[in-house]
Amino acid sequence: MTPLEGNIPIEQALAEQTRFLRRVAGALVRDANAADDLVQDTLAAAWGARARIPHDRVRPGLVGVLRHRSISYLRRRSGRATHELKDESMD
């Protein structure tokens, strides 16, 4: 049963989305460890906001949070890579 099919507990709705979120995160960041961390962060944020999540919007809401967290991760990673390149060029 998906969240769209009925009024299931939010715990179950979130758990049912974990595999899907891992696939999305993996596609976004291309790093399995980072993807797992992003999924956990996303689920933790959703758990904190569970009272405000409509059951028919669980998946879209999770994907939105995951997307924003992935973008932040990629920006941080890109900044580190640029910083490392600058440090190496100074040698």
PDB file of N, CA and C in Angstrom:
ATOM      1  N   MET A   1       0.847  -1.179   0.000  1.00  0.00           N
ATOM      2  CA  MET A   1       0.000   0.000   0.000  1.00  0.00           C
ATOM      3  C   MET A   1       0.890   1.240   0.000  1.00  0.00           C
ATOM      4  N   THR A   2       0.596   2.181  -0.864  1.00  0.00           N
ATOM      5  CA  THR A   2       1.327   3.438  -0.892  1.00  0.00           C
ATOM      6  C   THR A   2       0.521   4.482  -0.128  1.00  0.00           C
ATOM      7  N   PRO A   3       1.161   5.587   0.250  1.00  0.00           N
ATOM      8  CA  PRO A   3       0.430   6.623   0.973  1.00  0.00           C
ATOM      9  C   PRO A   3      -0.774   7.133   0.190  1.00  0.00           C
ATOM     10  N   LEU A   4      -0.740   7.007  -1.121  1.00  0.00           N
ATOM     11  CA  LEU A   4      -1.852   7.490  -1.929  1.00  0.00           C
ATOM     12  C   LEU A   4      -3.065   6.572  -1.837  1.00  0.00           C
ATOM     13  N   GLU A   5      -2.859   5.349  -1.380  1.00  0.00           N
ATOM     14  CA  GLU A   5      -3.940   4.368  -1.366  1.00  0.00           C
ATOM     15  C   GLU A   5      -4.754   4.362  -0.077  1.00  0.00           C
ATOM     16  N   GLY A   6      -4.370   5.113   0.874  1.00  0.00           N
ATOM     17  CA  GLY A   6      -5.144   5.106   2.104  1.00  0.00           C
ATOM     18  C   GLY A   6      -4.471   5.866   3.209  1.00  0.00           C
ATOM     19  N   ASN A   7      -5.115   5.866   4.315  1.00  0.00           N
ATOM     20  CA  ASN A   7      -4.631   6.599   5.463  1.00  0.00           C
ATOM     21  C   ASN A   7      -3.783   5.670   6.331  1.00  0.00           C
ATOM     22  N   ILE A   8      -2.550   5.424   5.910  1.00  0.00           N
ATOM     23  CA  ILE A   8      -1.654   4.550   6.671  1.00  0.00           C
ATOM     24  C   ILE A   8      -0.840   5.407   7.639  1.00  0.00           C
ATOM     25  N   PRO A   9      -0.290   4.805   8.671  1.00  0.00           N
ATOM     26  CA  PRO A   9       0.532   5.566   9.622  1.00  0.00           C
ATOM     27  C   PRO A   9       1.730   6.210   8.909  1.00  0.00           C
ATOM     28  N   ILE A  10       2.092   7.396   9.343  1.00  0.00           N
ATOM     29  CA  ILE A  10       3.199   8.110   8.706  1.00  0.00           C
ATOM     30  C   ILE A  10       4.496   7.320   8.795  1.00  0.00           C
ATOM     31  N   GLU A  11       4.701   6.573   9.870  1.00  0.00           N
ATOM     32  CA  GLU A  11       5.908   5.753  10.003  1.00  0.00           C
ATOM     33  C   GLU A  11       6.006   4.770   8.843  1.00  0.00           C
ATOM     34  N   GLN A  12       4.899   4.140   8.529  1.00  0.00           N
ATOM     35  CA  GLN A  12       4.860   3.176   7.435  1.00  0.00           C
ATOM     36  C   GLN A  12       5.035   3.886   6.098  1.00  0.00           C
ATOM     37  N   ALA A  13       4.404   5.029   5.941  1.00  0.00           N
ATOM     38  CA  ALA A  13       4.521   5.786   4.692  1.00  0.00           C
ATOM     39  C   ALA A  13       5.971   6.174   4.429  1.00  0.00           C
ATOM     40  N   LEU A  14       6.669   6.617   5.459  1.00  0.00           N
ATOM     41  CA  LEU A  14       8.075   6.995   5.302  1.00  0.00           C
ATOM     42  C   LEU A  14       8.936   5.770   5.010  1.00  0.00           C
ATOM     43  N   ALA A  15       8.709   4.689   5.733  1.00  0.00           N
ATOM     44  CA  ALA A  15       9.496   3.470   5.532  1.00  0.00           C
ATOM     45  C   ALA A  15       9.322   2.936   4.115  1.00  0.00           C
ATOM     46  N   GLU A  16       8.123   3.027   3.581  1.00  0.00           N
ATOM     47  CA  GLU A  16       7.858   2.510   2.244  1.00  0.00           C
ATOM     48  C   GLU A  16       8.567   3.319   1.159  1.00  0.00           C
ATOM     49  N   GLN A  17       8.978   4.521   1.463  1.00  0.00           N
ATOM     50  CA  GLN A  17       9.635   5.372   0.470  1.00  0.00           C
ATOM     51  C   GLN A  17      11.159   5.271   0.497  1.00  0.00           C
ATOM     52  N   THR A  18      11.721   4.544   1.446  1.00  0.00           N
ATOM     53  CA  THR A  18      13.170   4.525   1.634  1.00  0.00           C
ATOM     54  C   THR A  18      13.915   4.027   0.402  1.00  0.00           C
ATOM     55  N   ARG A  19      13.507   2.904  -0.160  1.00  0.00           N
ATOM     56  CA  ARG A  19      14.200   2.366  -1.350  1.00  0.00           C
ATOM     57  C   ARG A  19      14.129   3.351  -2.513  1.00  0.00           C
ATOM     58  N   PHE A  20      12.950   3.902  -2.716  1.00  0.00           N
ATOM     59  CA  PHE A  20      12.783   4.880  -3.792  1.00  0.00           C
ATOM     60  C   PHE A  20      13.707   6.077  -3.578  1.00  0.00           C
ATOM     61  N   LEU A  21      13.755   6.593  -2.344  1.00  0.00           N
ATOM     62  CA  LEU A  21      14.609   7.739  -2.046  1.00  0.00           C
ATOM     63  C   LEU A  21      16.080   7.419  -2.264  1.00  0.00           C
ATOM     64  N   ARG A  22      16.494   6.204  -1.926  1.00  0.00           N
ATOM     65  CA  ARG A  22      17.898   5.819  -2.159  1.00  0.00           C
ATOM     66  C   ARG A  22      18.224   5.823  -3.648  1.00  0.00           C
ATOM     67  N   ARG A  23      17.295   5.355  -4.465  1.00  0.00           N
ATOM     68  CA  ARG A  23      17.529   5.369  -5.916  1.00  0.00           C
ATOM     69  C   ARG A  23      17.632   6.807  -6.428  1.00  0.00           C
ATOM     70  N   VAL A  24      16.743   7.653  -5.968  1.00  0.00           N
ATOM     71  CA  VAL A  24      16.767   9.051  -6.405  1.00  0.00           C
ATOM     72  C   VAL A  24      18.059   9.727  -5.949  1.00  0.00           C
ATOM     73  N   ALA A  25      18.407   9.553  -4.691  1.00  0.00           N
ATOM     74  CA  ALA A  25      19.624  10.170  -4.150  1.00  0.00           C
ATOM     75  C   ALA A  25      20.863   9.661  -4.882  1.00  0.00           C
ATOM     76  N   GLY A  26      20.906   8.362  -5.138  1.00  0.00           N
ATOM     77  CA  GLY A  26      22.039   7.796  -5.872  1.00  0.00           C
ATOM     78  C   GLY A  26      22.174   8.406  -7.249  1.00  0.00           C
ATOM     79  N   ALA A  27      21.061   8.608  -7.917  1.00  0.00           N
ATOM     80  CA  ALA A  27      21.085   9.221  -9.247  1.00  0.00           C
ATOM     81  C   ALA A  27      21.523  10.681  -9.177  1.00  0.00           C
ATOM     82  N   LEU A  28      21.157  11.363  -8.115  1.00  0.00           N
ATOM     83  CA  LEU A  28      21.493  12.779  -7.995  1.00  0.00           C
ATOM     84  C   LEU A  28      22.959  13.016  -7.638  1.00  0.00           C
ATOM     85  N   VAL A  29      23.492  12.226  -6.694  1.00  0.00           N
ATOM     86  CA  VAL A  29      24.842  12.526  -6.197  1.00  0.00           C
ATOM     87  C   VAL A  29      25.908  11.528  -6.638  1.00  0.00           C
ATOM     88  N   ARG A  30      25.505  10.394  -7.182  1.00  0.00           N
ATOM     89  CA  ARG A  30      26.450   9.389  -7.700  1.00  0.00           C
ATOM     90  C   ARG A  30      27.474   8.933  -6.658  1.00  0.00           C
ATOM     91  N   ASP A  31      27.039   8.846  -5.412  1.00  0.00           N
ATOM     92  CA  ASP A  31      27.896   8.400  -4.317  1.00  0.00           C
ATOM     93  C   ASP A  31      26.993   7.677  -3.323  1.00  0.00           C
ATOM     94  N   ALA A  32      27.167   6.359  -3.204  1.00  0.00           N
ATOM     95  CA  ALA A  32      26.256   5.548  -2.383  1.00  0.00           C
ATOM     96  C   ALA A  32      26.260   5.977  -0.917  1.00  0.00           C
ATOM     97  N   ASN A  33      27.416   6.264  -0.366  1.00  0.00           N
ATOM     98  CA  ASN A  33      27.483   6.668   1.040  1.00  0.00           C
ATOM     99  C   ASN A  33      26.798   8.012   1.262  1.00  0.00           C
ATOM    100  N   ALA A  34      27.070   8.955   0.383  1.00  0.00           N
ATOM    101  CA  ALA A  34      26.423  10.264   0.499  1.00  0.00           C
ATOM    102  C   ALA A  34      24.918  10.125   0.291  1.00  0.00           C
ATOM    103  N   ALA A  35      24.517   9.279  -0.639  1.00  0.00           N
ATOM    104  CA  ALA A  35      23.086   9.066  -0.891  1.00  0.00           C
ATOM    105  C   ALA A  35      22.394   8.538   0.356  1.00  0.00           C
ATOM    106  N   ASP A  36      23.011   7.571   1.021  1.00  0.00           N
ATOM    107  CA  ASP A  36      22.431   7.035   2.261  1.00  0.00           C
ATOM    108  C   ASP A  36      22.306   8.118   3.327  1.00  0.00           C
ATOM    109  N   ASP A  37      23.337   8.950   3.455  1.00  0.00           N
ATOM    110  CA  ASP A  37      23.289  10.045   4.434  1.00  0.00           C
ATOM    111  C   ASP A  37      22.175  11.034   4.101  1.00  0.00           C
ATOM    112  N   LEU A  38      22.035  11.351   2.825  1.00  0.00           N
ATOM    113  CA  LEU A  38      20.995  12.293   2.404  1.00  0.00           C
ATOM    114  C   LEU A  38      19.603  11.727   2.651  1.00  0.00           C
ATOM    115  N   VAL A  39      19.432  10.438   2.422  1.00  0.00           N
ATOM    116  CA  VAL A  39      18.132   9.807   2.678  1.00  0.00           C
ATOM    117  C   VAL A  39      17.821   9.853   4.165  1.00  0.00           C
ATOM    118  N   GLN A  40      18.798   9.549   4.995  1.00  0.00           N
ATOM    119  CA  GLN A  40      18.577   9.592   6.439  1.00  0.00           C
ATOM    120  C   GLN A  40      18.234  11.007   6.898  1.00  0.00           C
ATOM    121  N   ASP A  41      18.946  12.000   6.367  1.00  0.00           N
ATOM    122  CA  ASP A  41      18.641  13.396   6.706  1.00  0.00           C
ATOM    123  C   ASP A  41      17.227  13.764   6.273  1.00  0.00           C
ATOM    124  N   THR A  42      16.859  13.311   5.090  1.00  0.00           N
ATOM    125  CA  THR A  42      15.521  13.594   4.562  1.00  0.00           C
ATOM    126  C   THR A  42      14.449  12.965   5.433  1.00  0.00           C
ATOM    127  N   LEU A  43      14.645  11.706   5.799  1.00  0.00           N
ATOM    128  CA  LEU A  43      13.659  11.023   6.634  1.00  0.00           C
ATOM    129  C   LEU A  43      13.576  11.652   8.026  1.00  0.00           C
ATOM    130  N   ALA A  44      14.720  12.078   8.558  1.00  0.00           N
ATOM    131  CA  ALA A  44      14.714  12.751   9.866  1.00  0.00           C
ATOM    132  C   ALA A  44      13.942  14.071   9.788  1.00  0.00           C
ATOM    133  N   ALA A  45      14.147  14.819   8.715  1.00  0.00           N
ATOM    134  CA  ALA A  45      13.415  16.078   8.542  1.00  0.00           C
ATOM    135  C   ALA A  45      11.919  15.804   8.400  1.00  0.00           C
ATOM    136  N   ALA A  46      11.576  14.771   7.649  1.00  0.00           N
ATOM    137  CA  ALA A  46      10.161  14.417   7.470  1.00  0.00           C
ATOM    138  C   ALA A  46       9.547  13.976   8.786  1.00  0.00           C
ATOM    139  N   TRP A  47      10.308  13.238   9.576  1.00  0.00           N
ATOM    140  CA  TRP A  47       9.796  12.785  10.866  1.00  0.00           C
ATOM    141  C   TRP A  47       9.498  13.993  11.755  1.00  0.00           C
ATOM    142  N   GLY A  48      10.371  14.987  11.719  1.00  0.00           N
ATOM    143  CA  GLY A  48      10.154  16.188  12.512  1.00  0.00           C
ATOM    144  C   GLY A  48       8.944  16.989  12.059  1.00  0.00           C
ATOM    145  N   ALA A  49       8.605  16.860  10.787  1.00  0.00           N
ATOM    146  CA  ALA A  49       7.470  17.607  10.231  1.00  0.00           C
ATOM    147  C   ALA A  49       6.266  16.707   9.972  1.00  0.00           C
ATOM    148  N   ARG A  50       6.250  15.531  10.562  1.00  0.00           N
ATOM    149  CA  ARG A  50       5.227  14.535  10.234  1.00  0.00           C
ATOM    150  C   ARG A  50       3.793  15.009  10.465  1.00  0.00           C
ATOM    151  N   ALA A  51       3.599  15.894  11.417  1.00  0.00           N
ATOM    152  CA  ALA A  51       2.239  16.381  11.683  1.00  0.00           C
ATOM    153  C   ALA A  51       1.728  17.269  10.555  1.00  0.00           C
ATOM    154  N   ARG A  52       2.645  17.813   9.760  1.00  0.00           N
ATOM    155  CA  ARG A  52       2.251  18.726   8.683  1.00  0.00           C
ATOM    156  C   ARG A  52       2.264  18.072   7.304  1.00  0.00           C
ATOM    157  N   ILE A  53       2.590  16.791   7.206  1.00  0.00           N
ATOM    158  CA  ILE A  53       2.679  16.122   5.907  1.00  0.00           C
ATOM    159  C   ILE A  53       1.346  15.482   5.563  1.00  0.00           C
ATOM    160  N   PRO A  54       0.696  15.956   4.512  1.00  0.00           N
ATOM    161  CA  PRO A  54      -0.542  15.297   4.086  1.00  0.00           C
ATOM    162  C   PRO A  54      -0.223  13.907   3.527  1.00  0.00           C
ATOM    163  N   HIS A  55      -1.029  12.935   3.841  1.00  0.00           N
ATOM    164  CA  HIS A  55      -0.745  11.566   3.407  1.00  0.00           C
ATOM    165  C   HIS A  55      -0.681  11.417   1.896  1.00  0.00           C
ATOM    166  N   ASP A  56      -1.396  12.263   1.179  1.00  0.00           N
ATOM    167  CA  ASP A  56      -1.361  12.143  -0.279  1.00  0.00           C
ATOM    168  C   ASP A  56      -0.183  12.894  -0.900  1.00  0.00           C
ATOM    169  N   ARG A  57       0.685  13.483  -0.073  1.00  0.00           N
ATOM    170  CA  ARG A  57       1.842  14.237  -0.569  1.00  0.00           C
ATOM    171  C   ARG A  57       3.157  13.757   0.040  1.00  0.00           C
ATOM    172  N   VAL A  58       3.188  12.550   0.581  1.00  0.00           N
ATOM    173  CA  VAL A  58       4.406  12.060   1.238  1.00  0.00           C
ATOM    174  C   VAL A  58       5.559  11.967   0.244  1.00  0.00           C
ATOM    175  N   ARG A  59       5.374  11.229  -0.833  1.00  0.00           N
ATOM    176  CA  ARG A  59       6.476  11.041  -1.784  1.00  0.00           C
ATOM    177  C   ARG A  59       6.934  12.366  -2.400  1.00  0.00           C
ATOM    178  N   PRO A  60       6.046  13.189  -2.930  1.00  0.00           N
ATOM    179  CA  PRO A  60       6.528  14.458  -3.494  1.00  0.00           C
ATOM    180  C   PRO A  60       7.244  15.339  -2.471  1.00  0.00           C
ATOM    181  N   GLY A  61       6.750  15.333  -1.246  1.00  0.00           N
ATOM    182  CA  GLY A  61       7.403  16.116  -0.205  1.00  0.00           C
ATOM    183  C   GLY A  61       8.796  15.608   0.110  1.00  0.00           C
ATOM    184  N   LEU A  62       8.927  14.295   0.212  1.00  0.00           N
ATOM    185  CA  LEU A  62      10.234  13.701   0.478  1.00  0.00           C
ATOM    186  C   LEU A  62      11.215  13.975  -0.656  1.00  0.00           C
ATOM    187  N   VAL A  63      10.749  13.845  -1.874  1.00  0.00           N
ATOM    188  CA  VAL A  63      11.626  14.092  -3.024  1.00  0.00           C
ATOM    189  C   VAL A  63      12.070  15.553  -3.055  1.00  0.00           C
ATOM    190  N   GLY A  64      11.180  16.456  -2.717  1.00  0.00           N
ATOM    191  CA  GLY A  64      11.551  17.868  -2.668  1.00  0.00           C
ATOM    192  C   GLY A  64      12.638  18.140  -1.635  1.00  0.00           C
ATOM    193  N   VAL A  65      12.461  17.588  -0.446  1.00  0.00           N
ATOM    194  CA  VAL A  65      13.477  17.758   0.603  1.00  0.00           C
ATOM    195  C   VAL A  65      14.792  17.120   0.160  1.00  0.00           C
ATOM    196  N   LEU A  66      14.722  15.912  -0.368  1.00  0.00           N
ATOM    197  CA  LEU A  66      15.924  15.202  -0.825  1.00  0.00           C
ATOM    198  C   LEU A  66      16.632  15.983  -1.926  1.00  0.00           C
ATOM    199  N   ARG A  67      15.888  16.523  -2.837  1.00  0.00           N
ATOM    200  CA  ARG A  67      16.478  17.290  -3.936  1.00  0.00           C
ATOM    201  C   ARG A  67      17.236  18.495  -3.400  1.00  0.00           C
ATOM    202  N   HIS A  68      16.628  19.234  -2.490  1.00  0.00           N
ATOM    203  CA  HIS A  68      17.294  20.408  -1.930  1.00  0.00           C
ATOM    204  C   HIS A  68      18.534  20.025  -1.129  1.00  0.00           C
ATOM    205  N   ARG A  69      18.441  18.960  -0.377  1.00  0.00           N
ATOM    206  CA  ARG A  69      19.613  18.514   0.391  1.00  0.00           C
ATOM    207  C   ARG A  69      20.721  18.021  -0.528  1.00  0.00           C
ATOM    208  N   SER A  70      20.347  17.382  -1.615  1.00  0.00           N
ATOM    209  CA  SER A  70      21.333  16.905  -2.591  1.00  0.00           C
ATOM    210  C   SER A  70      22.044  18.075  -3.262  1.00  0.00           C
ATOM    211  N   ILE A  71      21.285  19.102  -3.607  1.00  0.00           N
ATOM    212  CA  ILE A  71      21.887  20.287  -4.216  1.00  0.00           C
ATOM    213  C   ILE A  71      22.885  20.925  -3.246  1.00  0.00           C
ATOM    214  N   SER A  72      22.509  21.034  -1.991  1.00  0.00           N
ATOM    215  CA  SER A  72      23.425  21.594  -0.988  1.00  0.00           C
ATOM    216  C   SER A  72      24.679  20.745  -0.860  1.00  0.00           C
ATOM    217  N   TYR A  73      24.496  19.426  -0.840  1.00  0.00           N
ATOM    218  CA  TYR A  73      25.645  18.523  -0.761  1.00  0.00           C
ATOM    219  C   TYR A  73      26.570  18.720  -1.957  1.00  0.00           C
ATOM    220  N   LEU A  74      26.004  18.760  -3.154  1.00  0.00           N
ATOM    221  CA  LEU A  74      26.815  18.909  -4.361  1.00  0.00           C
ATOM    222  C   LEU A  74      27.530  20.254  -4.387  1.00  0.00           C
ATOM    223  N   ARG A  75      26.892  21.294  -3.903  1.00  0.00           N
ATOM    224  CA  ARG A  75      27.549  22.603  -3.834  1.00  0.00           C
ATOM    225  C   ARG A  75      28.729  22.570  -2.866  1.00  0.00           C
ATOM    226  N   ARG A  76      28.512  21.955  -1.705  1.00  0.00           N
ATOM    227  CA  ARG A  76      29.616  21.842  -0.733  1.00  0.00           C
ATOM    228  C   ARG A  76      30.756  21.030  -1.316  1.00  0.00           C
ATOM    229  N   ARG A  77      30.423  19.913  -1.965  1.00  0.00           N
ATOM    230  CA  ARG A  77      31.454  19.046  -2.551  1.00  0.00           C
ATOM    231  C   ARG A  77      32.197  19.785  -3.661  1.00  0.00           C
ATOM    232  N   SER A  78      31.474  20.517  -4.470  1.00  0.00           N
ATOM    233  CA  SER A  78      32.087  21.274  -5.555  1.00  0.00           C
ATOM    234  C   SER A  78      33.000  22.355  -4.994  1.00  0.00           C
ATOM    235  N   GLY A  79      32.575  23.004  -3.949  1.00  0.00           N
ATOM    236  CA  GLY A  79      33.395  24.031  -3.314  1.00  0.00           C
ATOM    237  C   GLY A  79      34.672  23.465  -2.743  1.00  0.00           C
ATOM    238  N   ARG A  80      34.576  22.277  -2.153  1.00  0.00           N
ATOM    239  CA  ARG A  80      35.777  21.635  -1.620  1.00  0.00           C
ATOM    240  C   ARG A  80      36.730  21.279  -2.735  1.00  0.00           C
ATOM    241  N   ALA A  81      36.212  20.762  -3.839  1.00  0.00           N
ATOM    242  CA  ALA A  81      37.065  20.382  -4.958  1.00  0.00           C
ATOM    243  C   ALA A  81      37.764  21.613  -5.524  1.00  0.00           C
ATOM    244  N   THR A  82      37.045  22.717  -5.653  1.00  0.00           N
ATOM    245  CA  THR A  82      37.633  23.954  -6.152  1.00  0.00           C
ATOM    246  C   THR A  82      38.689  24.459  -5.191  1.00  0.00           C
ATOM    247  N   HIS A  83      38.390  24.390  -3.898  1.00  0.00           N
ATOM    248  CA  HIS A  83      39.342  24.830  -2.874  1.00  0.00           C
ATOM    249  C   HIS A  83      40.597  23.955  -2.918  1.00  0.00           C
ATOM    250  N   GLU A  84      40.428  22.653  -3.062  1.00  0.00           N
ATOM    251  CA  GLU A  84      41.575  21.744  -3.123  1.00  0.00           C
ATOM    252  C   GLU A  84      42.427  22.034  -4.349  1.00  0.00           C
ATOM    253  N   LEU A  85      41.791  22.322  -5.488  1.00  0.00           N
ATOM    254  CA  LEU A  85      42.539  22.648  -6.699  1.00  0.00           C
ATOM    255  C   LEU A  85      43.339  23.930  -6.507  1.00  0.00           C
ATOM    256  N   LYS A  86      42.762  24.925  -5.858  1.00  0.00           N
ATOM    257  CA  LYS A  86      43.484  26.171  -5.604  1.00  0.00           C
ATOM    258  C   LYS A  86      44.685  25.917  -4.707  1.00  0.00           C
ATOM    259  N   ASP A  87      44.517  25.081  -3.671  1.00  0.00           N
ATOM    260  CA  ASP A  87      45.608  24.760  -2.779  1.00  0.00           C
ATOM    261  C   ASP A  87      46.735  24.049  -3.526  1.00  0.00           C
ATOM    262  N   GLU A  88      46.390  23.126  -4.413  1.00  0.00           N
ATOM    263  CA  GLU A  88      47.401  22.385  -5.167  1.00  0.00           C
ATOM    264  C   GLU A  88      48.146  23.296  -6.125  1.00  0.00           C
ATOM    265  N   SER A  89      47.460  24.251  -6.718  1.00  0.00           N
ATOM    266  CA  SER A  89      48.113  25.145  -7.682  1.00  0.00           C
ATOM    267  C   SER A  89      49.098  26.084  -6.998  1.00  0.00           C
ATOM    268  N   MET A  90      48.973  26.256  -5.699  1.00  0.00           N
ATOM    269  CA  MET A  90      49.869  27.126  -4.952  1.00  0.00           C
ATOM    270  C   MET A  90      51.191  26.442  -4.637  1.00  0.00           C
ATOM    271  N   ASP A  91      51.248  25.117  -4.792  1.00  0.00           N
ATOM    272  CA  ASP A  91      52.487  24.377  -4.489  1.00  0.00           C
ATOM    273  C   ASP A  91      53.552  24.571  -5.521  1.00  0.00           C
TER     274      ASP A  91
END
